[in-house]
mmCIF file of C-alpha atoms in Angstrom:
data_model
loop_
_atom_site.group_PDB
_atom_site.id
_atom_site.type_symbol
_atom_site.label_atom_id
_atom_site.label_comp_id
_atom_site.label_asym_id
_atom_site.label_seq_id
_atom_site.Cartn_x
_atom_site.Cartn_y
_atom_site.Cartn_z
ATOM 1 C CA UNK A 1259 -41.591 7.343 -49.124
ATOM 2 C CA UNK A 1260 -38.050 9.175 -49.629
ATOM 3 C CA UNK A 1261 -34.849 6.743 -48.566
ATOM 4 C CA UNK A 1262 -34.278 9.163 -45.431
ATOM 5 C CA UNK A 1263 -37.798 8.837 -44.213
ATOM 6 C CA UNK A 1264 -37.581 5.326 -44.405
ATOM 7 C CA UNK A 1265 -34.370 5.297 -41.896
ATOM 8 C CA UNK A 1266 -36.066 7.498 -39.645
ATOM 9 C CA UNK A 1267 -39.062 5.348 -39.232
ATOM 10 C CA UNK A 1268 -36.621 2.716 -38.620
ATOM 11 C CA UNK A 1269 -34.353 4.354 -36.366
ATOM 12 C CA UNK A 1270 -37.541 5.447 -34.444
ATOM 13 C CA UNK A 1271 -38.838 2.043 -33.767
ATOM 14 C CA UNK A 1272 -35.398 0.061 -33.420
ATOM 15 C CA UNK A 1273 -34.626 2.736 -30.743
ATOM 16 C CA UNK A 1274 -33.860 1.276 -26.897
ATOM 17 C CA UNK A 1275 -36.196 3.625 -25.440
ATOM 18 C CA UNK A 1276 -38.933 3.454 -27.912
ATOM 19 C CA UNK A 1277 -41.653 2.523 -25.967
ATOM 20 C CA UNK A 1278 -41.162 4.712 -23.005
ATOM 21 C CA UNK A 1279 -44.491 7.020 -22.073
ATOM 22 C CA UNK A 1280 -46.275 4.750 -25.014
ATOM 23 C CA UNK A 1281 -49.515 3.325 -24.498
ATOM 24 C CA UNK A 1282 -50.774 0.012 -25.242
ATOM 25 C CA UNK A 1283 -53.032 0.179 -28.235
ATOM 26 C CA UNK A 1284 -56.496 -0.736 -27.442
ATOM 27 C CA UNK A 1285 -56.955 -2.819 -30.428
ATOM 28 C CA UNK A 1286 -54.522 -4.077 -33.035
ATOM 29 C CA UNK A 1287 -55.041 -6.391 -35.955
ATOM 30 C CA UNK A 1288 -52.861 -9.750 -35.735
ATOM 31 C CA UNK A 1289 -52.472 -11.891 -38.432
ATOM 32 C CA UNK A 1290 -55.883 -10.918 -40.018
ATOM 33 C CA UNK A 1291 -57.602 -11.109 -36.431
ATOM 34 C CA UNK A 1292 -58.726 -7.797 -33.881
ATOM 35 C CA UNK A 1293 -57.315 -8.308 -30.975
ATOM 36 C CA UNK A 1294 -57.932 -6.340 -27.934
ATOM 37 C CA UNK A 1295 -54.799 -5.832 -26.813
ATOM 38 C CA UNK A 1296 -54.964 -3.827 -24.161
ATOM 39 C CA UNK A 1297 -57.484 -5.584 -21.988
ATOM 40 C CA UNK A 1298 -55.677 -8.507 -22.833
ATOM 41 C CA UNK A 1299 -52.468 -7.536 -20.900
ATOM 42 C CA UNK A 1300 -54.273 -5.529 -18.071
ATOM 43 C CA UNK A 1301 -55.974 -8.922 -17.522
ATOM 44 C CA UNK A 1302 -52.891 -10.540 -17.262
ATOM 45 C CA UNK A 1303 -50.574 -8.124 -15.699
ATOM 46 C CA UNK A 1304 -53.362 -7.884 -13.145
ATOM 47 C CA UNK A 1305 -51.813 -10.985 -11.398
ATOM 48 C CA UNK A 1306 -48.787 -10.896 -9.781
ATOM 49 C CA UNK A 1307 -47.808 -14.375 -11.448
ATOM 50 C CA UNK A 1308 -48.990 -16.340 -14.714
ATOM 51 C CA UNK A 1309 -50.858 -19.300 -13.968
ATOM 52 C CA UNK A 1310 -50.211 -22.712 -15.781
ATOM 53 C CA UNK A 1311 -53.500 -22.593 -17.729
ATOM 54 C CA UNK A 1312 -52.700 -19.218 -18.878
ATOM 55 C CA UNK A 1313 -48.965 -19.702 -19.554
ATOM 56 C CA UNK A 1314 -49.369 -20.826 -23.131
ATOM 57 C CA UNK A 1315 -52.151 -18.646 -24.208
ATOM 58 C CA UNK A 1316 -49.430 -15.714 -23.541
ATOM 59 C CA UNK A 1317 -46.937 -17.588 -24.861
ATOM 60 C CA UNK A 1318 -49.106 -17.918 -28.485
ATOM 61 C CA UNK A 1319 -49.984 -14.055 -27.827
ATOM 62 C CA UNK A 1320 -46.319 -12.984 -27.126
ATOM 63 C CA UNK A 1321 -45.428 -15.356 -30.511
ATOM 64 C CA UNK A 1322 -47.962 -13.765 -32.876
ATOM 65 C CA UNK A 1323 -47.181 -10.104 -31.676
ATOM 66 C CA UNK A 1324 -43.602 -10.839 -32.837
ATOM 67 C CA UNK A 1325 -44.494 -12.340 -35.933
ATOM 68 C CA UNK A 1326 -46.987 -9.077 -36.675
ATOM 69 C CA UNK A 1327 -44.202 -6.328 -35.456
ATOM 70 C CA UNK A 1328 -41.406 -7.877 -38.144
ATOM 71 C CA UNK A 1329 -44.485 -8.425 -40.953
ATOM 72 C CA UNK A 1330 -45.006 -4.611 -40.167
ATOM 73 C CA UNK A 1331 -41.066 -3.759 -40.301
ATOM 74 C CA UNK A 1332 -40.562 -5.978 -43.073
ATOM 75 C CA UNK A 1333 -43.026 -3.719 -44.650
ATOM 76 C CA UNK A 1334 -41.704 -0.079 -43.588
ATOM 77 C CA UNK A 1335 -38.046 -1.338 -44.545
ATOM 78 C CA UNK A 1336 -39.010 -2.813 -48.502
ATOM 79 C CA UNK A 1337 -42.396 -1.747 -48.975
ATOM 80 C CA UNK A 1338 -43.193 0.978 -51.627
ATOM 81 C CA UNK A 1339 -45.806 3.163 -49.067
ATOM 82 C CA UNK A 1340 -46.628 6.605 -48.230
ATOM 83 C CA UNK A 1341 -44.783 8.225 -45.409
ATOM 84 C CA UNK A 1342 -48.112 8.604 -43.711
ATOM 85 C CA UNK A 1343 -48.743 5.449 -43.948
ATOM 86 C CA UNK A 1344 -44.861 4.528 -42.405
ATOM 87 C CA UNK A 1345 -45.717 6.645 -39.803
ATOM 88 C CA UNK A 1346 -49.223 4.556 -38.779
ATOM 89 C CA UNK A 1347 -46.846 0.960 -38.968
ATOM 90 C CA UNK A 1348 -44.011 2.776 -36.991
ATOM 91 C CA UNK A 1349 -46.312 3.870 -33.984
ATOM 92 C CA UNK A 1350 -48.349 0.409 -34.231
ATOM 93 C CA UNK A 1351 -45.193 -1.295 -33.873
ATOM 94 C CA UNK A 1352 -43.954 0.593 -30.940
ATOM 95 C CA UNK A 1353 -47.686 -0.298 -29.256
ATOM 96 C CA UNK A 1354 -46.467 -3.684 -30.027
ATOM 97 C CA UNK A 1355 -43.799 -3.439 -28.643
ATOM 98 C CA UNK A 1356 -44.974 -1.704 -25.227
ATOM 99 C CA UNK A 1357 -47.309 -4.688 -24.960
ATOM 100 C CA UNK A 1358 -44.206 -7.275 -25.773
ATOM 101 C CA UNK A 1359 -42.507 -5.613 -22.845
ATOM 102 C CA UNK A 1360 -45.462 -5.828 -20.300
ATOM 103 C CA UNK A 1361 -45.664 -9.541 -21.153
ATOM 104 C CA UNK A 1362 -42.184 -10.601 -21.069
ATOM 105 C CA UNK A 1363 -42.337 -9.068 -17.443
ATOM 106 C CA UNK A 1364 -44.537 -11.161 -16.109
ATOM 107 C CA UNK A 1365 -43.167 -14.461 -14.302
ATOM 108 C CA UNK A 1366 -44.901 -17.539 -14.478
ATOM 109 C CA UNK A 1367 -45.712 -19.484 -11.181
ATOM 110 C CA UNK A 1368 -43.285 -22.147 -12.493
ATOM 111 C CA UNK A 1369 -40.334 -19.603 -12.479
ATOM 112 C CA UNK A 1370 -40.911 -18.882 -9.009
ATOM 113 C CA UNK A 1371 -41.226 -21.789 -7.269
ATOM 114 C CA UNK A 1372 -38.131 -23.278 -9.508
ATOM 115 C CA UNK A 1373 -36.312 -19.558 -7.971
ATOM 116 C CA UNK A 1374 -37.157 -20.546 -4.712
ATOM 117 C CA UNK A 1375 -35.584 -24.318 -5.293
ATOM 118 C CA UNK A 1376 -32.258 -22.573 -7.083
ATOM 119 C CA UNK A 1377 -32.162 -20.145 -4.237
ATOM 120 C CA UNK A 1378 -32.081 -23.409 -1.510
ATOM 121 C CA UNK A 1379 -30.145 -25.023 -3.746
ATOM 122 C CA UNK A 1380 -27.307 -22.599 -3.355
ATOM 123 C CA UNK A 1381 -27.517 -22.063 0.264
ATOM 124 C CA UNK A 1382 -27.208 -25.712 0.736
ATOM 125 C CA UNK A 1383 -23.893 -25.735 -1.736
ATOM 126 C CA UNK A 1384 -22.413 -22.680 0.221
ATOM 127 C CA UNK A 1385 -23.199 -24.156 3.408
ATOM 128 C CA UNK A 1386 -21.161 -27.364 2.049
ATOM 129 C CA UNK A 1387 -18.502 -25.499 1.069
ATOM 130 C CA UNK A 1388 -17.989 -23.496 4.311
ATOM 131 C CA UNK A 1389 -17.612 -26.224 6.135
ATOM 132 C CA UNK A 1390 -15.663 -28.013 4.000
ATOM 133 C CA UNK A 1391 -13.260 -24.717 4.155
ATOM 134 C CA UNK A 1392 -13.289 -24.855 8.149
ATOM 135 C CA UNK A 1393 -12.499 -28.800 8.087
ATOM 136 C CA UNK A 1394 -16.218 -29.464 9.795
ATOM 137 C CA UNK A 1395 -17.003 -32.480 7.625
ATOM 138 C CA UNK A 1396 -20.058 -33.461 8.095
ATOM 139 C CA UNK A 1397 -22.984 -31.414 7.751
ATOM 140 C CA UNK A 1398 -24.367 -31.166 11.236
ATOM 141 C CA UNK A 1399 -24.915 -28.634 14.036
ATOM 142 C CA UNK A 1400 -21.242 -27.750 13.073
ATOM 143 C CA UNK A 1401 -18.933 -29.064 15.356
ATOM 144 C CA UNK A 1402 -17.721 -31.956 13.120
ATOM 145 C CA UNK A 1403 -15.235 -34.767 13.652
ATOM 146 C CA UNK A 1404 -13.146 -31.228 14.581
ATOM 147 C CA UNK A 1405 -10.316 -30.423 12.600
ATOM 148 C CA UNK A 1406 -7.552 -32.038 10.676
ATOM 149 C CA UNK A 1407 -9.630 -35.428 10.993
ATOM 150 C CA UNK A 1408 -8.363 -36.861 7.792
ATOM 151 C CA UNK A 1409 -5.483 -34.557 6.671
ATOM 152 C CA UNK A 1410 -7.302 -31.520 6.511
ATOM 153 C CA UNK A 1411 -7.533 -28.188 7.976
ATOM 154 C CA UNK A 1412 -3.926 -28.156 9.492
ATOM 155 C CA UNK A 1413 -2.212 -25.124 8.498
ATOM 156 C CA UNK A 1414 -0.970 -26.220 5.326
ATOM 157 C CA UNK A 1415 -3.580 -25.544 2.919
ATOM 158 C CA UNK A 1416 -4.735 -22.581 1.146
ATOM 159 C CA UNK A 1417 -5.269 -20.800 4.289
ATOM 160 C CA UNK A 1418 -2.166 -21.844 6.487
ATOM 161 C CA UNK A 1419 -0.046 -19.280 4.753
ATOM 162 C CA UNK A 1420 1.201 -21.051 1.993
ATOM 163 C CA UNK A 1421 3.306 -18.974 -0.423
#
């Protein structure tokens, strides 16, 4: 393989849009293994969520189809191959990497309910806040203690005009 083919092969597969209107392959060899790729991650993607018993067997998936995209790189960037041959790696890496993508989209069941806590979380600290800004101390229907209570909230803050 010429120097120039080499860098277009590269270019090709380092590209941001790379795997757009690419298919999954239906089978791919990792590490010495067949796996069938593409039923694997219809399987998957099939729920909405991944489940805790199937969390690390993507997680080992996702890990392994890493490792085999840069042994196939490593390979089109120092190996001494045909160009028809580059060609093969370069479109089994961009499978790859269609299937990386469609995995790394998926959110485990974890991730959302810890969302959903963050997401409370937050409304409870702005809620705080707010009243803390409009001098209701404590945290109930809203009324407070009423304003100014202990020192605050009396025109002379931040919001009293203060120059």
């Amino acid at each position: 393989m010429r120097e120039f083919e080499r860098k277009r092969l590269l270019e090709r597969v380092n590209r941001e849009a790379a795997t757009v209107g690419v298919d999954i392959p239906d089978v791919v060899e990792v590490q010495g293994e067949e796996v069938e790729l593409r039923d694997f991650v219809f399987e998957i993607n099939r729920r909405d969520t991944i489940p805790s018993g199937e969390r690390d067997r993507v997680n080992r998936a996702k890990k392994n189809l890493r490792r085999e995209r840069r042994e196939r790189l490593d390979t089109i960037e120092t190996g001494e191959i045909p160009y028809e041959q580059g060609e093969e790696l370069a479109d089994s890496i961009v499978g790859i990497d269609r299937a990386l993508n469609a995995l790394e989209q998926l959110r485990s069941v974890d991730l959302e309910s810890e969302t959903q806590k963050q997401t409370a979380a937050d409304r409870k600290r702005w809620m705080n806040f707010l009243q803390q800004a409009l001098g209701h101390e404590d945290s109930g229907v809203g009324a407070g203690r009423g304003r100014g209570g202990r020192g605050q909230g009396s025109g002379s803050g931040t919001y009293g005009g203060q120059s």
